[in-house]
Short mmCIF file of C-alpha atoms in Angstrom, two decimals:
data_model
loop_
_atom_site.label_atom_id
_atom_site.label_comp_id
_atom_site.label_asym_id
_atom_site.label_seq_id
_atom_site.Cartn_x
_atom_site.Cartn_y
_atom_site.Cartn_z
CA MET Q 1 190.03 115.46 152.47
CA SER Q 2 191.03 114.12 149.06
CA THR Q 3 194.33 115.20 147.49
CA SER Q 4 192.87 115.28 143.97
CA LYS Q 5 191.29 118.62 143.22
CA ASN Q 6 188.30 119.27 140.99
CA ASN Q 7 189.93 121.80 138.65
CA SER Q 8 186.95 122.77 136.47
CA LEU Q 9 186.19 125.59 138.90
CA ARG Q 10 188.83 128.00 140.17
CA ILE Q 11 187.15 129.69 143.13
CA VAL Q 12 187.92 132.92 144.95
CA PHE Q 13 186.11 132.93 148.29
CA MET Q 14 185.14 136.21 150.01
CA GLY Q 15 184.02 136.33 153.64
CA THR Q 16 184.95 137.51 157.11
CA PRO Q 17 183.07 136.13 160.18
CA GLU Q 18 182.52 132.64 161.58
CA PHE Q 19 179.32 132.32 159.51
CA ALA Q 20 181.47 132.27 156.35
CA VAL Q 21 184.00 129.72 157.62
CA GLU Q 22 181.57 126.80 157.37
CA SER Q 23 180.95 127.52 153.68
CA LEU Q 24 184.68 127.74 152.91
CA LYS Q 25 185.24 124.50 154.83
CA ASN Q 26 182.52 122.72 152.83
CA ILE Q 27 183.92 124.00 149.52
CA LEU Q 28 187.33 122.54 150.40
CA GLU Q 29 185.81 119.25 151.57
CA ALA Q 30 184.01 118.99 148.21
CA ASP Q 31 187.51 119.14 146.63
CA TYR Q 32 186.99 122.42 144.82
CA ASN Q 33 190.06 124.42 143.93
CA VAL Q 34 190.12 127.60 146.06
CA VAL Q 35 192.76 129.82 144.44
CA GLY Q 36 192.37 132.71 146.89
CA VAL Q 37 190.49 134.06 149.90
CA ILE Q 38 189.51 137.71 150.30
CA THR Q 39 188.74 138.85 153.84
CA ALA Q 40 188.73 141.99 156.00
CA PRO Q 41 192.01 143.57 157.15
CA ASP Q 42 193.25 142.69 160.65
CA ARG Q 43 191.73 145.06 163.21
CA PRO Q 44 192.23 145.89 166.88
CA ALA Q 45 189.40 144.49 169.01
CA GLY Q 46 188.39 143.99 172.61
CA ARG Q 47 189.40 145.99 175.68
CA GLY Q 48 193.12 145.51 175.06
CA ARG Q 49 192.72 146.61 171.41
CA LYS Q 50 194.79 143.60 170.40
CA VAL Q 51 195.00 143.14 166.62
CA GLN Q 52 192.77 140.25 165.56
CA GLU Q 53 192.51 138.31 162.34
CA SER Q 54 189.08 137.49 160.91
CA ALA Q 55 187.71 133.98 161.46
CA VAL Q 56 187.99 133.37 157.71
CA LYS Q 57 191.65 134.44 157.63
CA GLN Q 58 192.50 132.16 160.54
CA PHE Q 59 190.88 129.20 158.75
CA ALA Q 60 192.45 130.06 155.38
CA VAL Q 61 195.97 130.38 156.81
CA LYS Q 62 195.58 127.05 158.63
CA HIS Q 63 194.68 125.44 155.30
CA HIS Q 64 197.52 127.16 153.38
CA LEU Q 65 195.23 129.23 151.16
CA LYS Q 66 196.35 132.49 149.57
CA VAL Q 67 194.81 135.41 151.50
CA LEU Q 68 194.22 138.99 150.31
CA GLN Q 69 193.02 141.71 152.73
CA PRO Q 70 192.28 144.85 150.72
CA THR Q 71 191.10 148.03 152.42
CA ASN Q 72 189.83 149.36 149.08
CA LEU Q 73 188.20 146.92 146.66
CA LYS Q 74 188.77 149.34 143.75
CA ASP Q 75 192.50 149.68 144.41
CA GLU Q 76 194.46 148.98 141.20
CA SER Q 77 197.07 146.77 142.88
CA PHE Q 78 194.34 144.63 144.50
CA LEU Q 79 192.42 144.31 141.22
CA LYS Q 80 195.59 143.27 139.43
CA GLU Q 81 196.32 140.63 142.08
CA LEU Q 82 192.71 139.39 142.03
CA LYS Q 83 192.76 139.09 138.25
CA GLY Q 84 196.07 137.24 138.50
CA LEU Q 85 194.37 134.47 140.50
CA ASN Q 86 192.55 133.57 137.27
CA ALA Q 87 189.37 132.52 139.07
CA ASN Q 88 186.31 131.59 137.03
CA LEU Q 89 183.89 131.81 140.00
CA GLN Q 90 183.66 134.00 143.09
CA VAL Q 91 181.71 132.93 146.18
CA VAL Q 92 180.69 135.55 148.74
CA VAL Q 93 179.48 134.79 152.29
CA ALA Q 94 179.11 137.60 154.86
CA PHE Q 95 181.49 140.05 153.22
CA ARG Q 96 180.87 143.59 152.03
CA MET Q 97 179.34 145.20 148.96
CA LEU Q 98 181.45 144.52 145.89
CA PRO Q 99 182.10 147.03 143.10
CA LYS Q 100 181.07 145.95 139.60
CA VAL Q 101 184.69 145.65 138.50
CA VAL Q 102 185.08 142.84 141.09
CA TRP Q 103 181.81 140.90 140.82
CA GLN Q 104 181.77 140.82 137.03
CA MET Q 105 185.38 139.63 136.75
CA PRO Q 106 185.04 135.80 136.64
CA GLU Q 107 183.59 133.84 133.73
CA HIS Q 108 180.86 132.17 135.83
CA GLY Q 109 180.07 135.33 137.81
CA THR Q 110 179.88 135.89 141.55
CA PHE Q 111 177.25 134.37 143.81
CA ASN Q 112 176.38 135.24 147.39
CA LEU Q 113 174.88 133.29 150.29
CA HIS Q 114 172.25 135.32 152.18
CA ALA Q 115 170.62 134.23 155.45
CA SER Q 116 167.01 134.81 154.46
CA LEU Q 117 164.44 133.75 151.89
CA LEU Q 118 165.04 136.55 149.42
CA PRO Q 119 163.60 138.98 148.52
CA GLN Q 120 162.56 139.16 152.19
CA TYR Q 121 165.05 140.56 154.70
CA ARG Q 122 167.56 142.08 152.36
CA GLY Q 123 170.23 143.86 154.35
CA ALA Q 124 172.93 143.38 156.96
CA ALA Q 125 171.04 141.61 159.77
CA PRO Q 126 168.47 139.13 158.35
CA ILE Q 127 168.75 136.60 161.19
CA ASN Q 128 168.15 139.21 163.90
CA TRP Q 129 165.21 140.88 162.17
CA ALA Q 130 163.41 137.62 161.33
CA ILE Q 131 163.29 136.76 165.05
CA ILE Q 132 162.58 140.34 166.21
CA ASN Q 133 159.59 140.42 163.85
CA GLY Q 134 158.26 137.10 165.18
CA GLU Q 135 158.64 135.12 161.95
CA LYS Q 136 157.93 131.38 162.14
CA GLU Q 137 160.30 130.47 159.33
CA THR Q 138 163.25 131.85 157.42
CA GLY Q 139 166.00 130.23 155.37
CA VAL Q 140 169.00 130.75 153.13
CA SER Q 141 169.38 131.81 149.51
CA THR Q 142 172.18 131.76 146.97
CA PHE Q 143 171.97 134.41 144.26
CA PHE Q 144 174.12 136.00 141.59
CA ILE Q 145 175.33 139.46 142.56
CA ASP Q 146 174.23 142.42 140.44
CA GLU Q 147 174.45 146.19 140.81
CA LYS Q 148 172.00 146.54 143.72
CA ILE Q 149 172.25 145.00 147.20
CA ASP Q 150 170.71 141.50 147.55
CA THR Q 151 168.59 141.82 144.40
CA GLY Q 152 170.22 139.38 141.94
CA SER Q 153 168.74 136.25 140.39
CA ILE Q 154 168.21 133.40 142.87
CA VAL Q 155 169.88 130.04 142.32
CA LEU Q 156 168.76 127.97 145.33
CA GLN Q 157 166.80 128.43 148.55
CA LYS Q 158 166.13 126.30 151.61
CA THR Q 159 163.66 127.05 154.40
CA GLU Q 160 164.25 126.60 158.13
CA LYS Q 161 161.72 126.81 160.97
CA ILE Q 162 162.25 129.43 163.67
CA LEU Q 163 161.53 127.73 166.99
CA PRO Q 164 159.71 129.62 169.80
CA ASN Q 165 162.83 129.61 171.98
CA ASP Q 166 165.37 130.28 169.23
CA SER Q 167 167.83 133.11 169.75
CA ALA Q 168 169.73 134.84 166.96
CA GLY Q 169 172.68 132.71 168.05
CA SER Q 170 170.98 129.30 167.77
CA LEU Q 171 169.35 130.20 164.45
CA HIS Q 172 172.67 131.59 163.15
CA ASP Q 173 174.36 128.24 163.79
CA ARG Q 174 171.70 126.22 161.95
CA LEU Q 175 171.59 128.60 158.98
CA MET Q 176 175.39 128.57 158.83
CA ALA Q 177 175.36 124.78 158.34
CA ILE Q 178 172.40 124.74 155.94
CA GLY Q 179 173.89 127.63 153.97
CA ALA Q 180 177.25 125.90 153.63
CA ASP Q 181 175.53 122.90 152.03
CA LEU Q 182 173.63 125.24 149.69
CA VAL Q 183 176.89 126.93 148.64
CA VAL Q 184 178.39 123.58 147.59
CA GLU Q 185 175.19 122.59 145.76
CA THR Q 186 175.29 125.93 143.90
CA CYS Q 187 178.93 125.31 142.93
CA LYS Q 188 177.94 121.88 141.59
CA GLN Q 189 175.16 123.34 139.45
CA ILE Q 190 177.50 125.98 138.03
CA GLU Q 191 180.16 123.33 137.39
CA THR Q 192 177.74 121.03 135.53
CA GLY Q 193 175.98 123.83 133.63
CA THR Q 194 172.62 123.05 135.24
CA VAL Q 195 172.30 126.31 137.17
CA THR Q 196 169.02 128.21 136.92
CA ARG Q 197 168.48 131.93 137.54
CA LEU Q 198 165.13 132.95 139.01
CA PRO Q 199 164.39 136.70 139.22
CA GLN Q 200 163.34 137.86 142.68
CA ASN Q 201 159.64 138.58 143.16
CA GLU Q 202 159.43 142.35 143.57
CA SER Q 203 155.64 142.38 143.85
CA LEU Q 204 155.71 141.19 147.48
CA GLU Q 205 155.45 143.47 150.51
CA LEU Q 206 159.10 143.39 151.49
CA LYS Q 207 160.57 143.37 154.99
CA SER Q 208 164.10 144.74 155.31
CA ALA Q 209 167.01 143.82 157.59
CA PRO Q 210 169.01 147.01 158.16
CA LYS Q 211 172.16 147.18 160.25
CA ILE Q 212 171.52 146.94 164.00
CA HIS Q 213 172.38 150.11 165.96
CA LYS Q 214 172.47 150.75 169.71
CA ASP Q 215 169.09 152.50 169.62
CA THR Q 216 167.60 149.42 167.91
CA CYS Q 217 168.65 147.32 170.90
CA ARG Q 218 166.86 149.31 173.60
CA ILE Q 219 163.86 147.47 175.06
CA ASP Q 220 160.47 149.21 175.02
CA TRP Q 221 158.65 147.95 178.11
CA ASN Q 222 155.38 149.42 176.79
CA ALA Q 223 155.36 146.98 173.87
CA SER Q 224 153.45 143.70 173.99
CA MET Q 225 154.94 140.82 175.95
CA GLU Q 226 155.54 138.80 172.77
CA ASN Q 227 157.24 141.72 170.99
CA ILE Q 228 159.56 142.25 173.97
CA TYR Q 229 160.37 138.53 174.12
CA ASN Q 230 161.14 138.43 170.38
CA HIS Q 231 163.19 141.62 170.58
CA ILE Q 232 165.44 140.20 173.31
CA ARG Q 233 166.01 136.80 171.69
CA GLY Q 234 166.52 138.40 168.29
CA LEU Q 235 169.49 140.33 169.69
CA SER Q 236 170.99 137.48 171.74
CA PRO Q 237 173.85 136.81 172.16
CA TYR Q 238 175.03 139.75 170.06
CA PRO Q 239 174.77 142.71 170.24
CA GLY Q 240 172.36 142.23 173.16
CA ALA Q 241 169.10 144.01 174.05
CA TRP Q 242 169.52 146.62 176.77
CA THR Q 243 167.53 148.68 179.24
CA LYS Q 244 168.12 151.05 182.15
CA LEU Q 245 167.90 149.58 185.64
CA VAL Q 246 166.65 152.30 187.99
CA ASN Q 247 167.51 151.30 191.56
CA ASP Q 248 168.51 153.21 194.70
CA GLY Q 249 168.53 156.54 192.87
CA LYS Q 250 170.86 155.30 190.10
CA ALA Q 251 170.17 154.30 186.48
CA ASP Q 252 172.58 151.71 185.09
CA GLN Q 253 172.51 150.04 181.70
CA MET Q 254 171.71 146.35 181.81
CA LYS Q 255 171.74 143.81 178.98
CA ILE Q 256 169.20 140.97 178.82
CA PHE Q 257 169.87 137.81 176.81
CA LYS Q 258 167.31 135.19 177.82
CA THR Q 259 163.75 135.43 179.12
CA GLU Q 260 160.46 133.56 179.48
CA MET Q 261 156.90 134.82 179.09
CA GLU Q 262 154.19 134.50 181.75
CA GLN Q 263 150.77 135.55 180.55
CA THR Q 264 148.58 136.88 183.37
CA GLU Q 265 146.72 139.96 184.54
CA HIS Q 266 148.31 142.39 187.01
CA ASP Q 267 148.06 146.01 188.10
CA HIS Q 268 151.76 146.96 188.13
CA ASN Q 269 153.28 149.72 186.04
CA PHE Q 270 155.05 148.44 182.94
CA GLY Q 271 158.75 147.97 183.67
CA LYS Q 272 158.23 147.31 187.38
CA LEU Q 273 160.69 144.74 188.77
CA LEU Q 274 159.42 141.98 191.04
CA VAL Q 275 161.53 139.47 192.98
CA ALA Q 276 159.75 136.21 193.77
CA LYS Q 277 161.21 132.84 194.82
CA LYS Q 278 164.68 133.72 193.55
CA SER Q 279 163.29 134.89 190.23
CA LEU Q 280 163.23 138.33 188.70
CA LYS Q 281 160.22 139.40 186.67
CA VAL Q 282 159.27 142.54 184.76
CA ALA Q 283 155.67 143.67 184.55
CA VAL Q 284 154.55 144.21 180.94
CA LYS Q 285 151.33 144.73 179.04
CA ASP Q 286 150.11 141.10 178.92
CA GLY Q 287 151.83 139.63 181.98
CA TYR Q 288 155.43 139.24 183.07
CA ILE Q 289 158.78 138.75 181.37
CA SER Q 290 160.98 136.52 183.56
CA LEU Q 291 164.67 137.44 183.28
CA LEU Q 292 166.90 134.36 183.03
CA GLU Q 293 170.25 135.63 181.75
CA LEU Q 294 171.54 139.19 182.03
CA GLN Q 295 174.60 141.37 182.34
CA LEU Q 296 175.19 144.33 184.65
CA PRO Q 297 177.71 147.09 183.83
CA GLY Q 298 181.31 145.90 184.14
CA LYS Q 299 180.18 142.36 184.93
CA ARG Q 300 180.13 139.10 182.98
CA LYS Q 301 176.95 137.55 181.64
CA MET Q 302 175.15 135.80 184.54
CA GLN Q 303 172.14 133.63 185.36
CA VAL Q 304 169.44 135.46 187.31
CA ASN Q 305 170.14 133.64 190.61
CA GLU Q 306 173.78 134.83 190.47
CA VAL Q 307 172.64 138.40 189.87
CA LEU Q 308 170.17 138.36 192.77
CA ASN Q 309 172.84 137.13 195.17
CA GLY Q 310 174.75 140.38 194.76
CA LEU Q 311 172.02 142.85 193.91
CA ASN Q 312 169.84 144.63 196.44
CA LEU Q 313 166.69 145.82 194.74
CA GLU Q 314 164.67 148.54 196.41
CA LYS Q 315 160.89 148.33 196.41
CA GLU Q 316 160.52 150.87 193.60
CA ALA Q 317 163.22 149.38 191.30
CA HIS Q 318 162.15 149.36 187.69
CA LEU Q 319 163.39 149.17 184.08
CA ARG Q 320 163.04 151.92 181.55
#
């Protein structure tokens, strides 16, 4: 990394998860001057409730960047400190909704990286919903923030194919890298005064990407085979699609992360479990869903052969 900074932009970066780290890393590698990083407060996480720092904070501290962790973005002391950074551009990647007093503060405005081809899939979970809905392509967009969520003028977009075996995890990683490049390109356009602002097309039939809840993750074994397959991969590895395993008079929650489709005719009830040649299949509308990677209550994530070694399935075992 060069020691000479490009000082025409003074950037405040806002982000929290791993998805945002790649963009911050690329901004630094492009020798832009990051005068501050805003991220979520440290929070207890995991079974031990150990206090954890966000991925962005960990990266920022390692690179000796000034870090602010406000609980309230309208707090006077935070706003005073933010203004004191004297930024002329704010870059937002996977953060939270900003109040107007924050996003309108810098001279060049505030732009956001969103993991979809806006205006499609506005909302908190665009990567998940694009796969769940069986889309063949998605992408990333940079846009200037305005008063509504994900509605501002678009600067740049780049498309990315969704492969038939993509999970939310594999697509996340590709969009993270593509998006980081788009963030730097957007900074360059703002820096050189060549930036364009294209209003979003509101005449389209829009698909949304609301926050994923536990009920969203439950598998409907009466749906089509393709819809079930997309649902599972669209929630893998996090938060994970789940179902109830009914076996030996008990119903336990089970998460499923990876499957394959087998199109064929059969006369089994939907949700019926079948063990064949060390494989585990579920009867569905158009054939079978083969379970490849799953997790039983209190257990780690396992391949299907590991699960079968320790699981005795009765003849009437099924998923619901």
